[in-house]
PDB file of C-alpha atoms in Angstrom:
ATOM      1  CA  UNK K  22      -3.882 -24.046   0.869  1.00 46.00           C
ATOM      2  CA  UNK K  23      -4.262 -27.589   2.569  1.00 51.00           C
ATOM      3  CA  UNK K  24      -0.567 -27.942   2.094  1.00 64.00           C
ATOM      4  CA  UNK K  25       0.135 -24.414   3.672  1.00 71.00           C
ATOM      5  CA  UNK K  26      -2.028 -25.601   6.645  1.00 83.00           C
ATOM      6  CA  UNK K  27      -0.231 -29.085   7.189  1.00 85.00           C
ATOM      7  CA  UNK K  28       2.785 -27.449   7.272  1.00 85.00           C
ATOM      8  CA  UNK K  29       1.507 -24.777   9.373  1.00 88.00           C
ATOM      9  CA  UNK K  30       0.872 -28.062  11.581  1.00 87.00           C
ATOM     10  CA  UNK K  31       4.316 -30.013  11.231  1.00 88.00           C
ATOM     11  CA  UNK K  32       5.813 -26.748  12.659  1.00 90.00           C
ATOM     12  CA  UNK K  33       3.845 -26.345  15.274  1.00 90.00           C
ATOM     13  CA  UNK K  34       4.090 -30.237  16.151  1.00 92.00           C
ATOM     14  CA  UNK K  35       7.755 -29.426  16.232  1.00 93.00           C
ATOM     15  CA  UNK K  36       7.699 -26.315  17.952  1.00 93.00           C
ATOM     16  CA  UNK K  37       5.598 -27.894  20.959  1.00 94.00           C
ATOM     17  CA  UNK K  38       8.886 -31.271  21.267  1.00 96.00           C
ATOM     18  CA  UNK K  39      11.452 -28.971  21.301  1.00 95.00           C
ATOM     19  CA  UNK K  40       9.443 -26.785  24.118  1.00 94.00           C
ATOM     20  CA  UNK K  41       9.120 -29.575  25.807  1.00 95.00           C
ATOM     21  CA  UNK K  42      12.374 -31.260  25.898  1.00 96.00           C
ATOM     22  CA  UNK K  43      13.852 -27.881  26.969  1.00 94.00           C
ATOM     23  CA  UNK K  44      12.453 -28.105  30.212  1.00 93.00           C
ATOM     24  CA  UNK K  45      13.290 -32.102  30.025  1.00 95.00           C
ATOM     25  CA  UNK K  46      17.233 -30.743  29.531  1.00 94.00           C
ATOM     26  CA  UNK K  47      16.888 -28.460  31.712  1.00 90.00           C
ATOM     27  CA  UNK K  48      16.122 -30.582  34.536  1.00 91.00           C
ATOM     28  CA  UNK K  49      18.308 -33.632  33.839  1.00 93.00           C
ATOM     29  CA  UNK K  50      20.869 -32.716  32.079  1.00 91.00           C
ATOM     30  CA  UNK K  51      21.967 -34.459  28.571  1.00 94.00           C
ATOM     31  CA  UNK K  52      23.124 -37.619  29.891  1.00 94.00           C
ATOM     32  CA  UNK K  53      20.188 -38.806  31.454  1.00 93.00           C
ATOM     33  CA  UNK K  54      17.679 -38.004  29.271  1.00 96.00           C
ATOM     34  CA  UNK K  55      15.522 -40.814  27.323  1.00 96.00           C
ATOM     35  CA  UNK K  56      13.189 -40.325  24.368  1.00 96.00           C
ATOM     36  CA  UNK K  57      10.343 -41.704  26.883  1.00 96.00           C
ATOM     37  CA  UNK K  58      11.330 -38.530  28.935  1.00 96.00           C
ATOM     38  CA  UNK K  59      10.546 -36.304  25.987  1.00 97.00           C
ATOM     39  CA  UNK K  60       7.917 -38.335  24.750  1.00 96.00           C
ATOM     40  CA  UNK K  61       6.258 -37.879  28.453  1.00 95.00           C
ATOM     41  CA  UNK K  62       6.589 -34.336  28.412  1.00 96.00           C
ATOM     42  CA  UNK K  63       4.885 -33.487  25.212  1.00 94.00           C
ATOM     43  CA  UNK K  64       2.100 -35.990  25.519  1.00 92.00           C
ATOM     44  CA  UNK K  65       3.401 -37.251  21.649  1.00 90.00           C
ATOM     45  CA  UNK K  66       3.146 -40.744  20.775  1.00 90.00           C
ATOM     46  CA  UNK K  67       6.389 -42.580  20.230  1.00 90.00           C
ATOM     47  CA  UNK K  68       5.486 -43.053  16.349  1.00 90.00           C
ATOM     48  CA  UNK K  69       4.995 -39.092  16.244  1.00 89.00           C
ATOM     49  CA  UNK K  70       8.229 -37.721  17.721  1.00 94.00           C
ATOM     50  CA  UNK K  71       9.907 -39.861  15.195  1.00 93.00           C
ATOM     51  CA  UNK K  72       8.388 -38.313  12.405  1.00 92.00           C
ATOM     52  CA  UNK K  73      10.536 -35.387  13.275  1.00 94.00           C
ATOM     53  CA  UNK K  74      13.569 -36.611  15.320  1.00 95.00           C
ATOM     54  CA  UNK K  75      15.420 -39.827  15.269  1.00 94.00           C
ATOM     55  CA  UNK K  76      17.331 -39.407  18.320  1.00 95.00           C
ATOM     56  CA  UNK K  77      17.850 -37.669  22.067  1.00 96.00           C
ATOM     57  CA  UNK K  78      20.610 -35.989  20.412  1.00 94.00           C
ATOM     58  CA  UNK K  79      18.903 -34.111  17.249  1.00 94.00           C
ATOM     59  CA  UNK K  80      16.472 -32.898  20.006  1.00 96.00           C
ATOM     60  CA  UNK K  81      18.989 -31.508  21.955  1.00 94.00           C
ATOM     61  CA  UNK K  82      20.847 -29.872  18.861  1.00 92.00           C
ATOM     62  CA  UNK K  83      17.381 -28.227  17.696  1.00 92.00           C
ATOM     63  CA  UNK K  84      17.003 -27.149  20.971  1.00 93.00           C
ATOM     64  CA  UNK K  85      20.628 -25.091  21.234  1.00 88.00           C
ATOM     65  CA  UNK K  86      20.365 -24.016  18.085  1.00 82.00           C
ATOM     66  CA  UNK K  87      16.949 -22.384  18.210  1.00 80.00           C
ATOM     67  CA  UNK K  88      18.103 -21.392  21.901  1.00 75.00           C
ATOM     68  CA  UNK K  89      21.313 -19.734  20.485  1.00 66.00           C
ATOM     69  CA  UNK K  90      19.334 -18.010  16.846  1.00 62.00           C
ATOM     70  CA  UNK K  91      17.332 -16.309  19.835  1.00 66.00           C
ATOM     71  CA  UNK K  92      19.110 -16.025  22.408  1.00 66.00           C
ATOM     72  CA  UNK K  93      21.473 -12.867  21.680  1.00 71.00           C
ATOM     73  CA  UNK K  94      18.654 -11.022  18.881  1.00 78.00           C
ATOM     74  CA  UNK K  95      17.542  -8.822  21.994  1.00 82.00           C
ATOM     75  CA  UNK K  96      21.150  -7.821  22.293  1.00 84.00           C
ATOM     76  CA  UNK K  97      21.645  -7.719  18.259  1.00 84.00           C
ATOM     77  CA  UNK K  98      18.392  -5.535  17.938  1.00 89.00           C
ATOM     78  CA  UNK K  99      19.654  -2.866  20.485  1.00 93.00           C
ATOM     79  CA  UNK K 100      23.293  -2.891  19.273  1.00 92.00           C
ATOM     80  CA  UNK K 101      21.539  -1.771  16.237  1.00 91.00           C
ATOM     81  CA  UNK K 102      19.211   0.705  17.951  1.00 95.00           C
ATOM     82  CA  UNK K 103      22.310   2.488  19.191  1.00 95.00           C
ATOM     83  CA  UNK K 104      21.324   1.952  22.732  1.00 95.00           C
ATOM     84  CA  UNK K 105      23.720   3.511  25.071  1.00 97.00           C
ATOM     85  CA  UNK K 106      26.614   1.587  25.621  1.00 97.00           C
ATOM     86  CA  UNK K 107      26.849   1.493  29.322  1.00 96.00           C
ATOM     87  CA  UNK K 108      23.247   0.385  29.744  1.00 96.00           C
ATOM     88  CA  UNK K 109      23.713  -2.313  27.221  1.00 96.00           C
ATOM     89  CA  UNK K 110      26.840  -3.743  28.488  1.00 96.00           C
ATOM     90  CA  UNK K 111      25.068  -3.239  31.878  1.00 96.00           C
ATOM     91  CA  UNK K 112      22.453  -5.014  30.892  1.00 93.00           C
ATOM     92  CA  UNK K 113      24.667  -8.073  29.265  1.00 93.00           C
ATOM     93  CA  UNK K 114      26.825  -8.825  32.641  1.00 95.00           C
ATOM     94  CA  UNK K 115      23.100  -8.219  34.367  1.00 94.00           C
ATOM     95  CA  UNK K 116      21.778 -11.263  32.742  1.00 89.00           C
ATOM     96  CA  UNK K 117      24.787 -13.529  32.809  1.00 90.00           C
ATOM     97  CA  UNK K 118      24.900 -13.004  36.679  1.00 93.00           C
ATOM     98  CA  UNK K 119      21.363 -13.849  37.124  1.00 90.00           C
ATOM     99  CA  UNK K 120      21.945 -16.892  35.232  1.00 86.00           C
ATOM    100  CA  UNK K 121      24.770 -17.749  37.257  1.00 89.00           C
ATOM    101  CA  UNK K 122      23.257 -17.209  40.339  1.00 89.00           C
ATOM    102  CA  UNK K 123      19.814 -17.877  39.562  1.00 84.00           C
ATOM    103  CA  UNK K 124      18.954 -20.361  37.070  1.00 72.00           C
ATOM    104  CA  UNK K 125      21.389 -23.153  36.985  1.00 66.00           C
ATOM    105  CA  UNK K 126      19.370 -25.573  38.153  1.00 64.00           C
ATOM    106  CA  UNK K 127      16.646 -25.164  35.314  1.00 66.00           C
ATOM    107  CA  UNK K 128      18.465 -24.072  32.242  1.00 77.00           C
ATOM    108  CA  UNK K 129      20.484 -25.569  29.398  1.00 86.00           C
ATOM    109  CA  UNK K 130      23.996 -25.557  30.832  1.00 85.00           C
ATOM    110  CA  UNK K 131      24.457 -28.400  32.574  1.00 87.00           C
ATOM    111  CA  UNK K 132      23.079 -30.073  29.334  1.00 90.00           C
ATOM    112  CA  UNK K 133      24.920 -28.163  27.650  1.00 88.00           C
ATOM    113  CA  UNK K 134      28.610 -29.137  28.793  1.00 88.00           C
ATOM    114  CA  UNK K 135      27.398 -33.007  29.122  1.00 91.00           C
ATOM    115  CA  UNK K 136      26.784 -32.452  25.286  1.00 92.00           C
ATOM    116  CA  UNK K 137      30.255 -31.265  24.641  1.00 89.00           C
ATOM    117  CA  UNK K 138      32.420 -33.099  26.663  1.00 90.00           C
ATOM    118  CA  UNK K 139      31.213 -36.022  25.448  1.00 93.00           C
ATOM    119  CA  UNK K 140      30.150 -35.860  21.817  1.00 91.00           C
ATOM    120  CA  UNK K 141      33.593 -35.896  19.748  1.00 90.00           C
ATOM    121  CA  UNK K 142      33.236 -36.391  16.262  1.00 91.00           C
ATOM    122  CA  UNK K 143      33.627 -33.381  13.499  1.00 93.00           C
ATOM    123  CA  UNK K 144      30.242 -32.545  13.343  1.00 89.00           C
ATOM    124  CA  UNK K 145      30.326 -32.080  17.225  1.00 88.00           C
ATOM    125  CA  UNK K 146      33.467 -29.745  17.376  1.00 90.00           C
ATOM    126  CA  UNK K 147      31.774 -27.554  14.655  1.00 90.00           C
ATOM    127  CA  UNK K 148      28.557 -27.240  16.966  1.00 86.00           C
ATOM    128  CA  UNK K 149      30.625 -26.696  19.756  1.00 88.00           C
ATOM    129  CA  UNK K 150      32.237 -23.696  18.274  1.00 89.00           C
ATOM    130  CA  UNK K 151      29.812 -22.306  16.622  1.00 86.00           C
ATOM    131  CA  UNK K 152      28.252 -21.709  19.837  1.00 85.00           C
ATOM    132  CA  UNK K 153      31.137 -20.080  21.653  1.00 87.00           C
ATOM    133  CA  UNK K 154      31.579 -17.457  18.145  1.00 89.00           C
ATOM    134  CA  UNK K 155      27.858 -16.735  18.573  1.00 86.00           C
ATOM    135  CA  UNK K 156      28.399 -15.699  22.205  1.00 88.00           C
ATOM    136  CA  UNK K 157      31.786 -14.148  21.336  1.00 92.00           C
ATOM    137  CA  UNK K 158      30.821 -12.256  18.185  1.00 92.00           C
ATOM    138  CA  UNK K 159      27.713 -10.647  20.502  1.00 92.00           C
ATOM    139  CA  UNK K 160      30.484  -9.837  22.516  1.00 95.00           C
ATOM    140  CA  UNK K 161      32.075  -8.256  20.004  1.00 96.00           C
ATOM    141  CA  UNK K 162      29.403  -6.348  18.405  1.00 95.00           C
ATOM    142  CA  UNK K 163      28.699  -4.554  22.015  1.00 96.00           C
ATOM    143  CA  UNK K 164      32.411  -3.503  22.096  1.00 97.00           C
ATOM    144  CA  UNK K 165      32.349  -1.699  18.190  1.00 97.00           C
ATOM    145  CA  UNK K 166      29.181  -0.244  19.809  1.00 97.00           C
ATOM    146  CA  UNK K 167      31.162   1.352  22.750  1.00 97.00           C
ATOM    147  CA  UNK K 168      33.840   2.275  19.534  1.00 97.00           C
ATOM    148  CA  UNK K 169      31.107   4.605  17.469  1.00 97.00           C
ATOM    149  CA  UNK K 170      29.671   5.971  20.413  1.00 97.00           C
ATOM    150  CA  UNK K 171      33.147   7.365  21.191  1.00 97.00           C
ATOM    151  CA  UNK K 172      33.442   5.728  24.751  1.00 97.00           C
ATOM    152  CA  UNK K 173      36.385   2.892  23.684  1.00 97.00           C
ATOM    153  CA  UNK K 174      39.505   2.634  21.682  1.00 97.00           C
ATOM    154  CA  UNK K 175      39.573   0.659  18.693  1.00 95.00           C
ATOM    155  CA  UNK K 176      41.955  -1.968  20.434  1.00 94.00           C
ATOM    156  CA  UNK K 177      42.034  -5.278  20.484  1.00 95.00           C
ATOM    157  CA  UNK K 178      38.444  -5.886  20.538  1.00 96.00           C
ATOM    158  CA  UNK K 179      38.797  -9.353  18.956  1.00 96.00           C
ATOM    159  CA  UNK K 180      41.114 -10.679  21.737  1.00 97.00           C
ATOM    160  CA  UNK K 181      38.864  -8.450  24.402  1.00 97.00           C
ATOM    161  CA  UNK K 182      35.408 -10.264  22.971  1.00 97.00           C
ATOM    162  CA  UNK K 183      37.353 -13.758  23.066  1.00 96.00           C
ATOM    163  CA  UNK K 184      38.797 -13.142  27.029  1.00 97.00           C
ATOM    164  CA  UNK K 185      35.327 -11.643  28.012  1.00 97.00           C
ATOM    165  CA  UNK K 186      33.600 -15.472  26.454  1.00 95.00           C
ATOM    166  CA  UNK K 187      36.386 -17.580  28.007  1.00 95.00           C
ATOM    167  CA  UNK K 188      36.080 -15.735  31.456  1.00 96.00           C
ATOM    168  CA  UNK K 189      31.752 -16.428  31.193  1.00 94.00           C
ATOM    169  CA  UNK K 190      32.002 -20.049  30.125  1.00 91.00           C
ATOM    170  CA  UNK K 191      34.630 -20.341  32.856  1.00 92.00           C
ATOM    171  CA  UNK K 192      32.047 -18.755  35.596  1.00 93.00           C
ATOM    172  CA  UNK K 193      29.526 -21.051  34.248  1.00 90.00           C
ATOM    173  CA  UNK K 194      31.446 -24.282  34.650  1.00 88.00           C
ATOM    174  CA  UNK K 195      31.727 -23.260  38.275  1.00 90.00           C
ATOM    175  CA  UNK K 196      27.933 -22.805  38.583  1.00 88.00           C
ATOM    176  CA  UNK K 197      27.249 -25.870  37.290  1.00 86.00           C
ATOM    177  CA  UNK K 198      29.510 -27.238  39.993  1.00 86.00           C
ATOM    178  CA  UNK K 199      28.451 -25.617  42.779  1.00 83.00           C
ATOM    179  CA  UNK K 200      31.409 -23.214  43.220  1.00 84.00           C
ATOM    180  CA  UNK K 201      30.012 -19.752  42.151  1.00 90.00           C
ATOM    181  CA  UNK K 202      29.413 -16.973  44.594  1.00 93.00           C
ATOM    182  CA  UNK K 203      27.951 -13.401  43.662  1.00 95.00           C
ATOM    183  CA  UNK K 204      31.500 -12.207  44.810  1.00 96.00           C
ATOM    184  CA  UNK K 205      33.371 -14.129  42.483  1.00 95.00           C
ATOM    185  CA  UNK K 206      31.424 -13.336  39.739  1.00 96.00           C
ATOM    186  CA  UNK K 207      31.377  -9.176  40.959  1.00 97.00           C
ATOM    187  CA  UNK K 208      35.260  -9.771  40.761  1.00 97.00           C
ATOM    188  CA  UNK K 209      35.032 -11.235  37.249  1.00 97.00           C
ATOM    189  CA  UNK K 210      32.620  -8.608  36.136  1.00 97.00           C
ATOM    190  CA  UNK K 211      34.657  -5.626  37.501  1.00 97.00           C
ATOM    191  CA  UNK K 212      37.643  -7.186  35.754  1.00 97.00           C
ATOM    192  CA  UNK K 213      36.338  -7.172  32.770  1.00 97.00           C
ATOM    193  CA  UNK K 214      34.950  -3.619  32.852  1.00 97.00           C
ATOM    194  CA  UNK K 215      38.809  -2.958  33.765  1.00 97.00           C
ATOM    195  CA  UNK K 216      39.809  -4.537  30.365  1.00 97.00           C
ATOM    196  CA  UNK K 217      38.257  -1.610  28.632  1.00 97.00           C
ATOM    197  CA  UNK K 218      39.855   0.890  27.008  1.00 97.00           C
ATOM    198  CA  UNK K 219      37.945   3.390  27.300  1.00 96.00           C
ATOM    199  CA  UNK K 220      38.938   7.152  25.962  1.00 92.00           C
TER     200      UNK K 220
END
């Protein structure tokens, strides 16, 4: 039982640093982020953040991919649930724009892109894409829901799910410089609806 209960705690401990150095990423970036930053953050010793990660870097990896296991199981769950097709796609553009627009400036993007244009090896291309097939097979997924609801044609919903992720990571690379508007992404949005081929 003891050992249950450590464990219990080593989780926990772990839980509470990657919390932590979420909101650390999110307000500096990748780039300019220090263990002592973390370390402040979770009011952790130095000795105890290295029982768990050796590096700035495996923080920020735990951190997207605990982000990214989460991130898209709302959408999963109601692509599941059958939810109307409409609403949910609705409801996916929704939240993209409000990230856009909204949350820039405290979220994991900026981090994010820091992370992957300049990490290079193997290891870092694999994280890198694993990411974008994540976002693009969610993509997908809400398209083959629109399919057995009867609303779109089996078409080219691969190369429709891969456009839709290439036009959002291309909107959020102009948040993160400055050079979104609600217009531009409306335009983007409306495009994309266009793409559809709906029955």
């Amino acid at each position: 039982m003891s050992n249950k209960t450590n464990e219990e705690r080593k989780q926990i401990k772990r839980e509470n640093i990657l919390k932590g150095a979420r909101q650390v990423f999110g307000r500096k970036g990748l780039l300019d982020v220090t263990m002592k930053d973390i370390i402040d953050e979770c009011g952790i010793s130095r000795g105890g953040i290295y029982l768990y990660f050796d590096s700035v870097d495996a923080i920020f990896v735990a951190v997207i991919g605990q982000r990214s296991s989460r991130k898209f199981d709302g959408i999963r769950a109601e692509v599941k649930a059958n939810r109307p097709f409409e609403e949910l796609l609705a409801k996916y553009f929704a939240e993209h724009k409000d990230r856009l627009l909204n949350q820039v400036g405290n979220s994991l993007l900026r981090a994010t892109y820091e992370y992957y244009y300049t990490h290079n090896s193997a290891a870092d291309h694999a994280f890198q894409q694993a990411q974008i097939s994540s976002s693009q097979q969610t993509i997908y997924a809400i398209l083959q829901l629109g399919v057995t609801q009867g609303i779109l044609l089996e078409q080219h919903l691969d190369e429709l799910a891969e456009t839709f992720m290439l036009i959002i990571e291309g909107l959020s690379v102009l948040a993160i410089t400055g050079a979104i508007t609600e217009k531009r992404i409306n335009d983007q949005i409306n495009m994309m609806q266009s793409l559809l081929p709906r029955k």
